[in-house]
PDB file of C-alpha atoms in Angstrom:
ATOM      1  CA  MET A 107     126.258  45.622 125.606  1.00  0.00           C
ATOM      2  CA  ALA A 108     128.048  46.983 122.446  1.00  0.00           C
ATOM      3  CA  ALA A 109     128.892  50.913 122.272  1.00  0.00           C
ATOM      4  CA  ILE A 110     127.011  52.090 120.066  1.00  0.00           C
ATOM      5  CA  SER A 111     128.724  55.133 118.588  1.00  0.00           C
ATOM      6  CA  ALA A 112     127.737  58.024 116.389  1.00  0.00           C
ATOM      7  CA  SER A 113     129.443  56.901 113.321  1.00  0.00           C
ATOM      8  CA  LEU A 114     127.130  53.739 113.449  1.00  0.00           C
ATOM      9  CA  VAL A 115     124.302  55.886 113.743  1.00  0.00           C
ATOM     10  CA  LYS A 116     124.759  58.021 110.660  1.00  0.00           C
ATOM     11  CA  GLU A 117     125.636  54.723 108.458  1.00  0.00           C
ATOM     12  CA  LEU A 118     121.870  53.204 110.032  1.00  0.00           C
ATOM     13  CA  ARG A 119     120.368  56.455 109.231  1.00  0.00           C
ATOM     14  CA  GLU A 120     121.858  56.293 105.694  1.00  0.00           C
ATOM     15  CA  ARG A 121     121.369  53.311 104.910  1.00  0.00           C
ATOM     16  CA  THR A 122     117.953  53.218 106.303  1.00  0.00           C
ATOM     17  CA  GLY A 123     116.652  56.977 106.028  1.00  0.00           C
ATOM     18  CA  LEU A 124     114.997  56.825 109.397  1.00  0.00           C
ATOM     19  CA  GLY A 125     115.740  59.272 112.647  1.00  0.00           C
ATOM     20  CA  MET A 126     118.367  59.540 115.159  1.00  0.00           C
ATOM     21  CA  MET A 127     116.898  58.425 118.120  1.00  0.00           C
ATOM     22  CA  GLU A 128     115.063  54.895 116.162  1.00  0.00           C
ATOM     23  CA  CYS A 129     118.318  54.332 114.612  1.00  0.00           C
ATOM     24  CA  LYS A 130     120.123  54.157 118.055  1.00  0.00           C
ATOM     25  CA  LYS A 131     117.088  51.886 119.849  1.00  0.00           C
ATOM     26  CA  ALA A 132     117.552  49.679 117.300  1.00  0.00           C
ATOM     27  CA  LEU A 133     121.053  49.069 117.280  1.00  0.00           C
ATOM     28  CA  THR A 134     120.987  48.997 120.420  1.00  0.00           C
ATOM     29  CA  GLU A 135     118.927  46.207 120.680  1.00  0.00           C
ATOM     30  CA  ALA A 136     120.385  44.621 118.194  1.00  0.00           C
ATOM     31  CA  ASP A 137     123.789  45.116 120.348  1.00  0.00           C
ATOM     32  CA  GLY A 138     125.176  47.246 117.222  1.00  0.00           C
ATOM     33  CA  ASP A 139     124.464  44.688 115.191  1.00  0.00           C
ATOM     34  CA  ILE A 140     124.151  47.183 111.993  1.00  0.00           C
ATOM     35  CA  GLU A 141     122.384  44.047 109.746  1.00  0.00           C
ATOM     36  CA  LYS A 142     120.639  42.471 112.606  1.00  0.00           C
ATOM     37  CA  ALA A 143     119.468  45.938 112.415  1.00  0.00           C
ATOM     38  CA  ILE A 144     117.834  46.683 110.108  1.00  0.00           C
ATOM     39  CA  GLU A 145     116.614  43.036 108.855  1.00  0.00           C
ATOM     40  CA  ASP A 146     114.739  43.679 112.941  1.00  0.00           C
ATOM     41  CA  LEU A 147     113.294  47.338 111.241  1.00  0.00           C
ATOM     42  CA  ARG A 148     112.052  45.673 108.338  1.00  0.00           C
ATOM     43  CA  LYS A 149     109.298  43.711 110.686  1.00  0.00           C
ATOM     44  CA  ASN A 150     107.765  47.411 111.737  1.00  0.00           C
ATOM     45  CA  SER A 151     106.399  49.858 109.373  1.00  0.00           C
ATOM     46  CA  GLY A 152     109.042  52.356 109.974  1.00  0.00           C
ATOM     47  CA  LEU A 153     111.364  51.298 107.911  1.00  0.00           C
ATOM     48  CA  LYS A 154     108.256  50.745 105.123  1.00  0.00           C
ATOM     49  CA  ALA A 155     108.607  54.529 105.083  1.00  0.00           C
ATOM     50  CA  ALA A 156     112.203  54.919 105.164  1.00  0.00           C
ATOM     51  CA  LYS A 157     112.805  52.449 102.753  1.00  0.00           C
ATOM     52  CA  LYS A 158     111.922  55.013  99.893  1.00  0.00           C
ATOM     53  CA  ALA A 159     113.841  57.667 101.711  1.00  0.00           C
ATOM     54  CA  GLY A 160     117.173  57.277  98.674  1.00  0.00           C
ATOM     55  CA  ARG A 161     114.014  58.264  96.256  1.00  0.00           C
ATOM     56  CA  THR A 162     114.907  62.136  94.644  1.00  0.00           C
ATOM     57  CA  ALA A 163     111.874  63.983  95.828  1.00  0.00           C
ATOM     58  CA  ALA A 164     111.754  66.799  92.994  1.00  0.00           C
ATOM     59  CA  GLU A 165     108.572  67.807  92.823  1.00  0.00           C
ATOM     60  CA  GLY A 166     106.164  69.392  95.712  1.00  0.00           C
ATOM     61  CA  ALA A 167     104.516  72.337  96.321  1.00  0.00           C
ATOM     62  CA  VAL A 168     105.461  76.031  98.297  1.00  0.00           C
ATOM     63  CA  VAL A 169     103.032  77.319 100.270  1.00  0.00           C
ATOM     64  CA  THR A 170     102.470  80.552 102.238  1.00  0.00           C
ATOM     65  CA  ARG A 171     101.400  83.276 105.406  1.00  0.00           C
ATOM     66  CA  VAL A 172     101.529  85.990 105.947  1.00  0.00           C
ATOM     67  CA  ALA A 173     100.639  87.910 109.387  1.00  0.00           C
ATOM     68  CA  GLU A 174      97.122  89.499 109.492  1.00  0.00           C
ATOM     69  CA  ASN A 175      98.872  92.756 110.066  1.00  0.00           C
ATOM     70  CA  GLY A 176     101.924  91.849 107.934  1.00  0.00           C
ATOM     71  CA  SER A 177     104.010  92.373 109.286  1.00  0.00           C
ATOM     72  CA  TYR A 178     105.636  89.233 108.731  1.00  0.00           C
ATOM     73  CA  GLY A 179     105.607  85.989 106.526  1.00  0.00           C
ATOM     74  CA  VAL A 180     106.666  82.928 106.263  1.00  0.00           C
ATOM     75  CA  MET A 181     107.689  80.317 103.185  1.00  0.00           C
ATOM     76  CA  LEU A 182     107.683  76.334 102.779  1.00  0.00           C
ATOM     77  CA  GLU A 183     108.727  74.113 100.424  1.00  0.00           C
ATOM     78  CA  VAL A 184     107.685  70.287 100.991  1.00  0.00           C
ATOM     79  CA  ASN A 185     108.949  68.151  98.569  1.00  0.00           C
ATOM     80  CA  SER A 186     107.021  64.327  97.027  1.00  0.00           C
ATOM     81  CA  GLU A 187     108.619  61.772  94.090  1.00  0.00           C
ATOM     82  CA  THR A 188     105.662  62.747  91.308  1.00  0.00           C
ATOM     83  CA  ASP A 189     103.576  66.093  90.654  1.00  0.00           C
ATOM     84  CA  PHE A 190     100.116  63.770  91.301  1.00  0.00           C
ATOM     85  CA  VAL A 191     101.288  63.533  95.098  1.00  0.00           C
ATOM     86  CA  ALA A 192     101.225  67.163  94.978  1.00  0.00           C
ATOM     87  CA  ARG A 193      97.586  68.017  94.802  1.00  0.00           C
ATOM     88  CA  ASP A 194      96.435  64.697  96.885  1.00  0.00           C
ATOM     89  CA  ASP A 195      94.793  66.604  99.678  1.00  0.00           C
ATOM     90  CA  ASN A 196      96.386  64.377 102.175  1.00  0.00           C
ATOM     91  CA  PHE A 197     100.392  65.779 101.112  1.00  0.00           C
ATOM     92  CA  LYS A 198      98.108  69.339 101.046  1.00  0.00           C
ATOM     93  CA  ALA A 199      97.242  68.472 104.869  1.00  0.00           C
ATOM     94  CA  PHE A 200     100.490  68.103 105.495  1.00  0.00           C
ATOM     95  CA  ALA A 201     102.262  71.152 104.674  1.00  0.00           C
ATOM     96  CA  GLU A 202      99.379  73.016 105.709  1.00  0.00           C
ATOM     97  CA  LYS A 203     100.142  72.115 109.145  1.00  0.00           C
ATOM     98  CA  VAL A 204     104.199  71.423 108.689  1.00  0.00           C
ATOM     99  CA  LEU A 205     103.418  75.459 107.637  1.00  0.00           C
ATOM    100  CA  ALA A 206     101.082  76.694 110.625  1.00  0.00           C
ATOM    101  CA  LYS A 207     103.896  75.131 112.649  1.00  0.00           C
ATOM    102  CA  VAL A 208     106.887  77.379 111.105  1.00  0.00           C
ATOM    103  CA  PHE A 209     104.247  80.211 110.725  1.00  0.00           C
ATOM    104  CA  GLU A 210     103.702  79.951 114.973  1.00  0.00           C
ATOM    105  CA  SER A 211     107.441  79.462 115.113  1.00  0.00           C
ATOM    106  CA  LYS A 212     108.660  81.764 113.309  1.00  0.00           C
ATOM    107  CA  SER A 213     111.557  79.486 112.781  1.00  0.00           C
ATOM    108  CA  GLU A 214     113.668  78.109 109.463  1.00  0.00           C
ATOM    109  CA  ASP A 215     114.978  75.484 111.167  1.00  0.00           C
ATOM    110  CA  ILE A 216     113.736  71.987 109.374  1.00  0.00           C
ATOM    111  CA  ALA A 217     115.279  69.629 112.149  1.00  0.00           C
ATOM    112  CA  ALA A 218     113.480  71.339 114.586  1.00  0.00           C
ATOM    113  CA  ILE A 219     110.260  71.656 113.255  1.00  0.00           C
ATOM    114  CA  MET A 220     109.763  68.693 112.536  1.00  0.00           C
ATOM    115  CA  GLU A 221     110.601  66.885 115.440  1.00  0.00           C
ATOM    116  CA  GLY A 222     108.951  64.379 117.440  1.00  0.00           C
ATOM    117  CA  GLU A 223     105.056  64.340 116.305  1.00  0.00           C
ATOM    118  CA  MET A 224     106.120  66.359 113.251  1.00  0.00           C
ATOM    119  CA  GLU A 225     107.997  63.312 111.590  1.00  0.00           C
ATOM    120  CA  GLU A 226     105.614  61.080 112.943  1.00  0.00           C
ATOM    121  CA  THR A 227     103.166  62.350 110.652  1.00  0.00           C
ATOM    122  CA  ARG A 228     105.551  62.252 107.534  1.00  0.00           C
ATOM    123  CA  GLN A 229     106.693  59.240 108.089  1.00  0.00           C
ATOM    124  CA  GLN A 230     102.718  57.731 108.357  1.00  0.00           C
ATOM    125  CA  LEU A 231     101.992  59.458 105.700  1.00  0.00           C
ATOM    126  CA  VAL A 232     104.752  58.480 103.238  1.00  0.00           C
ATOM    127  CA  GLN A 233     103.348  55.119 104.024  1.00  0.00           C
ATOM    128  CA  LYS A 234      99.610  55.959 102.923  1.00  0.00           C
ATOM    129  CA  ILE A 235     101.263  57.547  99.776  1.00  0.00           C
ATOM    130  CA  GLY A 236     103.764  55.376  99.045  1.00  0.00           C
ATOM    131  CA  GLU A 237     106.560  58.010  98.043  1.00  0.00           C
ATOM    132  CA  ASN A 238     108.748  59.416  99.478  1.00  0.00           C
ATOM    133  CA  ILE A 239     108.161  62.873 100.627  1.00  0.00           C
ATOM    134  CA  SER A 240     110.969  65.456 102.524  1.00  0.00           C
ATOM    135  CA  VAL A 241     110.569  69.350 103.795  1.00  0.00           C
ATOM    136  CA  ARG A 242     112.990  71.173 102.260  1.00  0.00           C
ATOM    137  CA  ARG A 243     113.054  74.778 103.422  1.00  0.00           C
ATOM    138  CA  ALA A 244     111.644  77.811 104.723  1.00  0.00           C
ATOM    139  CA  VAL A 245     112.354  81.193 105.223  1.00  0.00           C
ATOM    140  CA  VAL A 246     110.786  84.396 107.598  1.00  0.00           C
ATOM    141  CA  VAL A 247     110.845  87.287 106.361  1.00  0.00           C
ATOM    142  CA  ASP A 248     109.759  90.401 109.037  1.00  0.00           C
ATOM    143  CA  ALA A 249     108.585  93.936 108.243  1.00  0.00           C
ATOM    144  CA  PRO A 250     110.788  97.172 109.125  1.00  0.00           C
ATOM    145  CA  GLU A 251     108.394  98.529 111.100  1.00  0.00           C
ATOM    146  CA  GLY A 252     106.033 100.548 108.525  1.00  0.00           C
ATOM    147  CA  GLY A 253     106.882  98.028 106.235  1.00  0.00           C
ATOM    148  CA  VAL A 254     104.164  94.892 104.566  1.00  0.00           C
ATOM    149  CA  VAL A 255     105.369  91.567 103.430  1.00  0.00           C
ATOM    150  CA  GLY A 256     103.357  90.789 100.443  1.00  0.00           C
ATOM    151  CA  GLU A 257     102.881  87.092  98.839  1.00  0.00           C
ATOM    152  CA  TYR A 258     102.241  85.321  95.610  1.00  0.00           C
ATOM    153  CA  VAL A 259     101.994  81.732  94.657  1.00  0.00           C
ATOM    154  CA  HIS A 260     101.106  80.415  91.138  1.00  0.00           C
ATOM    155  CA  GLY A 261      99.829  77.059  90.450  1.00  0.00           C
ATOM    156  CA  GLY A 262     101.430  75.906  93.790  1.00  0.00           C
ATOM    157  CA  ARG A 263     105.165  75.928  92.803  1.00  0.00           C
ATOM    158  CA  ILE A 264     106.464  78.762  92.288  1.00  0.00           C
ATOM    159  CA  GLY A 265     105.960  80.894  95.556  1.00  0.00           C
ATOM    160  CA  VAL A 266     107.141  84.661  96.298  1.00  0.00           C
ATOM    161  CA  LEU A 267     107.101  87.276  99.305  1.00  0.00           C
ATOM    162  CA  THR A 268     108.070  90.975  98.799  1.00  0.00           C
ATOM    163  CA  LEU A 269     109.488  93.051 101.317  1.00  0.00           C
ATOM    164  CA  LEU A 270     108.835  96.801 101.257  1.00  0.00           C
ATOM    165  CA  LYS A 271     109.041  99.641 102.953  1.00  0.00           C
ATOM    166  CA  GLY A 272     105.725 101.661 103.064  1.00  0.00           C
ATOM    167  CA  GLY A 273     103.062 100.414 100.451  1.00  0.00           C
ATOM    168  CA  ASN A 274     100.159  98.265 101.375  1.00  0.00           C
ATOM    169  CA  ALA A 275      99.399  94.436 101.247  1.00  0.00           C
ATOM    170  CA  ASP A 276      97.356  95.042  97.518  1.00  0.00           C
ATOM    171  CA  VAL A 277     100.715  96.587  96.192  1.00  0.00           C
ATOM    172  CA  ALA A 278     103.295  94.080  97.989  1.00  0.00           C
ATOM    173  CA  LYS A 279     101.270  90.838  96.156  1.00  0.00           C
ATOM    174  CA  ASP A 280     101.327  92.727  92.374  1.00  0.00           C
ATOM    175  CA  VAL A 281     105.587  93.046  92.833  1.00  0.00           C
ATOM    176  CA  ALA A 282     105.416  89.490  94.390  1.00  0.00           C
ATOM    177  CA  MET A 283     102.966  88.203  91.268  1.00  0.00           C
ATOM    178  CA  HIS A 284     105.853  90.486  89.182  1.00  0.00           C
ATOM    179  CA  VAL A 285     108.602  88.450  90.883  1.00  0.00           C
ATOM    180  CA  ALA A 286     107.467  84.909  90.220  1.00  0.00           C
ATOM    181  CA  ALA A 287     106.699  85.082  86.297  1.00  0.00           C
ATOM    182  CA  ILE A 288     109.994  87.250  85.678  1.00  0.00           C
ATOM    183  CA  ASN A 289     112.303  86.190  88.578  1.00  0.00           C
ATOM    184  CA  PRO A 290     114.570  88.852  88.625  1.00  0.00           C
ATOM    185  CA  ALA A 291     118.590  87.747  89.688  1.00  0.00           C
ATOM    186  CA  VAL A 292     118.447  90.253  92.192  1.00  0.00           C
ATOM    187  CA  ALA A 293     115.852  93.110  94.306  1.00  0.00           C
ATOM    188  CA  ARG A 294     118.047  96.017  93.311  1.00  0.00           C
ATOM    189  CA  PRO A 295     120.706  97.147  91.483  1.00  0.00           C
ATOM    190  CA  GLU A 296     123.871  97.244  94.307  1.00  0.00           C
ATOM    191  CA  HIS A 297     122.737  94.136  95.150  1.00  0.00           C
ATOM    192  CA  MET A 298     124.213  91.757  92.679  1.00  0.00           C
ATOM    193  CA  PRO A 299     127.179  90.238  94.186  1.00  0.00           C
ATOM    194  CA  GLN A 300     130.933  92.062  92.762  1.00  0.00           C
ATOM    195  CA  GLU A 301     131.797  88.448  91.376  1.00  0.00           C
ATOM    196  CA  GLN A 302     128.318  87.600  89.033  1.00  0.00           C
ATOM    197  CA  LEU A 303     128.975  91.023  87.391  1.00  0.00           C
ATOM    198  CA  ASP A 304     132.708  90.747  86.641  1.00  0.00           C
ATOM    199  CA  LYS A 305     132.065  87.640  85.492  1.00  0.00           C
ATOM    200  CA  GLU A 306     128.843  89.340  82.393  1.00  0.00           C
ATOM    201  CA  LYS A 307     131.904  91.835  82.859  1.00  0.00           C
ATOM    202  CA  SER A 308     134.588  89.492  80.918  1.00  0.00           C
ATOM    203  CA  ILE A 309     131.806  87.925  78.381  1.00  0.00           C
ATOM    204  CA  ILE A 310     131.580  91.661  77.167  1.00  0.00           C
ATOM    205  CA  LEU A 311     134.799  91.917  76.588  1.00  0.00           C
ATOM    206  CA  ALA A 312     135.060  88.719  74.827  1.00  0.00           C
ATOM    207  CA  GLN A 313     132.704  89.906  72.232  1.00  0.00           C
ATOM    208  CA  PRO A 314     133.840  90.732  69.043  1.00  0.00           C
ATOM    209  CA  ASP A 315     132.855  93.999  68.825  1.00  0.00           C
ATOM    210  CA  MET A 316     135.249  94.971  71.580  1.00  0.00           C
ATOM    211  CA  ALA A 317     138.620  93.472  70.085  1.00  0.00           C
ATOM    212  CA  GLY A 318     141.082  95.679  68.760  1.00  0.00           C
ATOM    213  CA  LYS A 319     138.984  98.888  71.097  1.00  0.00           C
ATOM    214  CA  PRO A 320     141.007 101.572  72.554  1.00  0.00           C
ATOM    215  CA  ALA A 321     140.441 101.429  76.936  1.00  0.00           C
ATOM    216  CA  GLU A 322     138.166 104.153  77.246  1.00  0.00           C
ATOM    217  CA  ILE A 323     136.272 103.493  74.664  1.00  0.00           C
ATOM    218  CA  ALA A 324     136.296  99.392  75.546  1.00  0.00           C
ATOM    219  CA  GLU A 325     135.417 100.506  79.212  1.00  0.00           C
ATOM    220  CA  LYS A 326     132.145 103.174  78.263  1.00  0.00           C
ATOM    221  CA  MET A 327     130.985 100.725  76.242  1.00  0.00           C
ATOM    222  CA  VAL A 328     131.655  97.760  79.186  1.00  0.00           C
ATOM    223  CA  GLN A 329     129.694 100.263  81.590  1.00  0.00           C
ATOM    224  CA  GLY A 330     127.175 100.867  79.471  1.00  0.00           C
ATOM    225  CA  ARG A 331     125.983  97.025  78.424  1.00  0.00           C
ATOM    226  CA  LEU A 332     127.083  96.013  82.768  1.00  0.00           C
ATOM    227  CA  LYS A 333     124.233  99.185  83.397  1.00  0.00           C
ATOM    228  CA  LYS A 334     121.438  97.579  80.883  1.00  0.00           C
ATOM    229  CA  TYR A 335     122.150  94.018  82.338  1.00  0.00           C
ATOM    230  CA  LEU A 336     121.385  95.022  85.738  1.00  0.00           C
ATOM    231  CA  ALA A 337     118.612  97.025  84.768  1.00  0.00           C
ATOM    232  CA  GLU A 338     116.520  93.670  82.889  1.00  0.00           C
ATOM    233  CA  ASN A 339     118.082  91.520  86.046  1.00  0.00           C
ATOM    234  CA  SER A 340     117.289  94.106  88.811  1.00  0.00           C
ATOM    235  CA  LEU A 341     113.357  94.128  90.412  1.00  0.00           C
ATOM    236  CA  THR A 342     112.798  97.779  90.829  1.00  0.00           C
ATOM    237  CA  GLU A 343     114.384  98.575  87.493  1.00  0.00           C
ATOM    238  CA  GLN A 344     112.200  96.018  85.515  1.00  0.00           C
ATOM    239  CA  PRO A 345     109.158  97.029  83.565  1.00  0.00           C
ATOM    240  CA  PHE A 346     106.492  95.652  85.382  1.00  0.00           C
ATOM    241  CA  VAL A 347     105.003  93.304  84.041  1.00  0.00           C
ATOM    242  CA  LYS A 348     101.184  94.467  84.734  1.00  0.00           C
ATOM    243  CA  ASP A 349     102.363  98.136  83.094  1.00  0.00           C
ATOM    244  CA  PRO A 350     104.841  97.168  81.074  1.00  0.00           C
ATOM    245  CA  ASN A 351     104.687 101.548  80.496  1.00  0.00           C
ATOM    246  CA  THR A 352     107.180 101.539  84.154  1.00  0.00           C
ATOM    247  CA  SER A 353     109.236 100.239  86.475  1.00  0.00           C
ATOM    248  CA  VAL A 354     107.988  98.203  89.642  1.00  0.00           C
ATOM    249  CA  ALA A 355     110.109 100.733  90.912  1.00  0.00           C
ATOM    250  CA  ASP A 356     108.059 103.423  90.416  1.00  0.00           C
ATOM    251  CA  TYR A 357     105.003 101.162  90.054  1.00  0.00           C
ATOM    252  CA  VAL A 358     105.739 101.095  94.595  1.00  0.00           C
ATOM    253  CA  LYS A 359     106.776 105.076  95.235  1.00  0.00           C
ATOM    254  CA  ALA A 360     103.754 105.631  93.160  1.00  0.00           C
ATOM    255  CA  ASN A 361     101.910 103.743  95.743  1.00  0.00           C
ATOM    256  CA  GLY A 362     103.641 105.132  99.094  1.00  0.00           C
ATOM    257  CA  GLY A 363     106.179 102.704  98.829  1.00  0.00           C
ATOM    258  CA  GLU A 364     109.999 101.112  98.414  1.00  0.00           C
ATOM    259  CA  VAL A 365     111.730  97.747  97.695  1.00  0.00           C
ATOM    260  CA  VAL A 366     113.576  96.462 100.123  1.00  0.00           C
ATOM    261  CA  SER A 367     113.534  92.455  99.461  1.00  0.00           C
ATOM    262  CA  PHE A 368     112.638  89.420  97.760  1.00  0.00           C
ATOM    263  CA  THR A 369     113.062  86.020  97.987  1.00  0.00           C
ATOM    264  CA  ARG A 370     111.783  83.362  95.751  1.00  0.00           C
ATOM    265  CA  PHE A 371     110.975  79.262  96.114  1.00  0.00           C
ATOM    266  CA  GLU A 372     110.312  77.057  92.704  1.00  0.00           C
ATOM    267  CA  VAL A 373     109.494  73.599  93.475  1.00  0.00           C
ATOM    268  CA  GLY A 374     112.127  71.355  93.022  1.00  0.00           C
ATOM    269  CA  GLU A 375     115.137  74.199  91.994  1.00  0.00           C
ATOM    270  CA  GLY A 376     118.324  73.144  92.683  1.00  0.00           C
ATOM    271  CA  ILE A 377     117.910  69.342  93.067  1.00  0.00           C
ATOM    272  CA  GLU A 378     119.241  67.075  90.620  1.00  0.00           C
ATOM    273  CA  LYS A 379     116.199  64.581  89.277  1.00  0.00           C
ATOM    274  CA  GLU A 380     117.090  60.669  89.171  1.00  0.00           C
ATOM    275  CA  GLU A 381     117.321  59.825  84.830  1.00  0.00           C
ATOM    276  CA  VAL A 382     114.979  56.326  85.107  1.00  0.00           C
ATOM    277  CA  ASP A 383     115.087  54.034  82.409  1.00  0.00           C
ATOM    278  CA  PHE A 384     111.858  52.215  82.876  1.00  0.00           C
ATOM    279  CA  ALA A 385     112.670  49.999  79.673  1.00  0.00           C
ATOM    280  CA  LYS A 386     116.539  48.394  82.186  1.00  0.00           C
ATOM    281  CA  GLU A 387     114.259  48.707  85.360  1.00  0.00           C
ATOM    282  CA  VAL A 388     111.072  46.054  83.696  1.00  0.00           C
ATOM    283  CA  MET A 389     114.282  44.191  82.177  1.00  0.00           C
ATOM    284  CA  GLU A 390     115.632  43.548  85.906  1.00  0.00           C
ATOM    285  CA  GLN A 391     112.854  42.809  87.664  1.00  0.00           C
ATOM    286  CA  ALA A 392     111.765  40.522  85.668  1.00  0.00           C
ATOM    287  CA  ARG A 393     115.141  38.509  85.537  1.00  0.00           C
ATOM    288  CA  ARG A 394     115.146  38.567  88.784  1.00  0.00           C
ATOM    289  CA  SER A 395     111.031  37.277  88.991  1.00  0.00           C
TER     290      SER A 395
END
């Protein structure tokens, strides 16, 4: 019997999208012949799901859950190929099932969450729906003593968990709603990465009205504009979406709390979507028939 190397298993996984153990078993039964393993896998339903694994799943849903006492919350993104499938009841039920496991385990490890029965459920759903389904990411947010986690999901596509020190669930939810709508870069000005500030400073210095300014004047102008930039992009400094006459920080403070942090998921962000040339696809299909 041929030795089954890790690289061979990896190649089969990449070509089929199936799990490591299933690929290793298929290679073992095929005596290390990857083409025969693929042919054998085609005879069972497993590869029907995996054949779609190469297609980009950039639609889907974000779901959240927070403990009744607000002590912790979890958020999950599950992807599909089309928005139509993301609205399917079977897809929604699957997302909630995975979310329940994340909530129970308080784990962000998607590979561990999806082991065993959960992965089998995903593959069965792929076979039933006919689209690639992938569980992309999860986050667990713990509140400090006396703190609270808030949640808000907009249209199933944007989800936010906020973390407050003090305050209450309603205030935390209001702040989450603001984050969903405005999408601040950071929670507090001091959280802005230095590299981002350096980049913004270089942009300011390159603006036409900075030309020829004495160094001390230019520095004052830069600092003033950086302060404005931080105010516009920091959650605590932004005008509260429900009451633009007050800042988010002041709104939370008036309700006995303080903003600590937030996490925002938007479906498909950062995923490079495939551009499909349908006319070309149809022509190629016609030539093959």
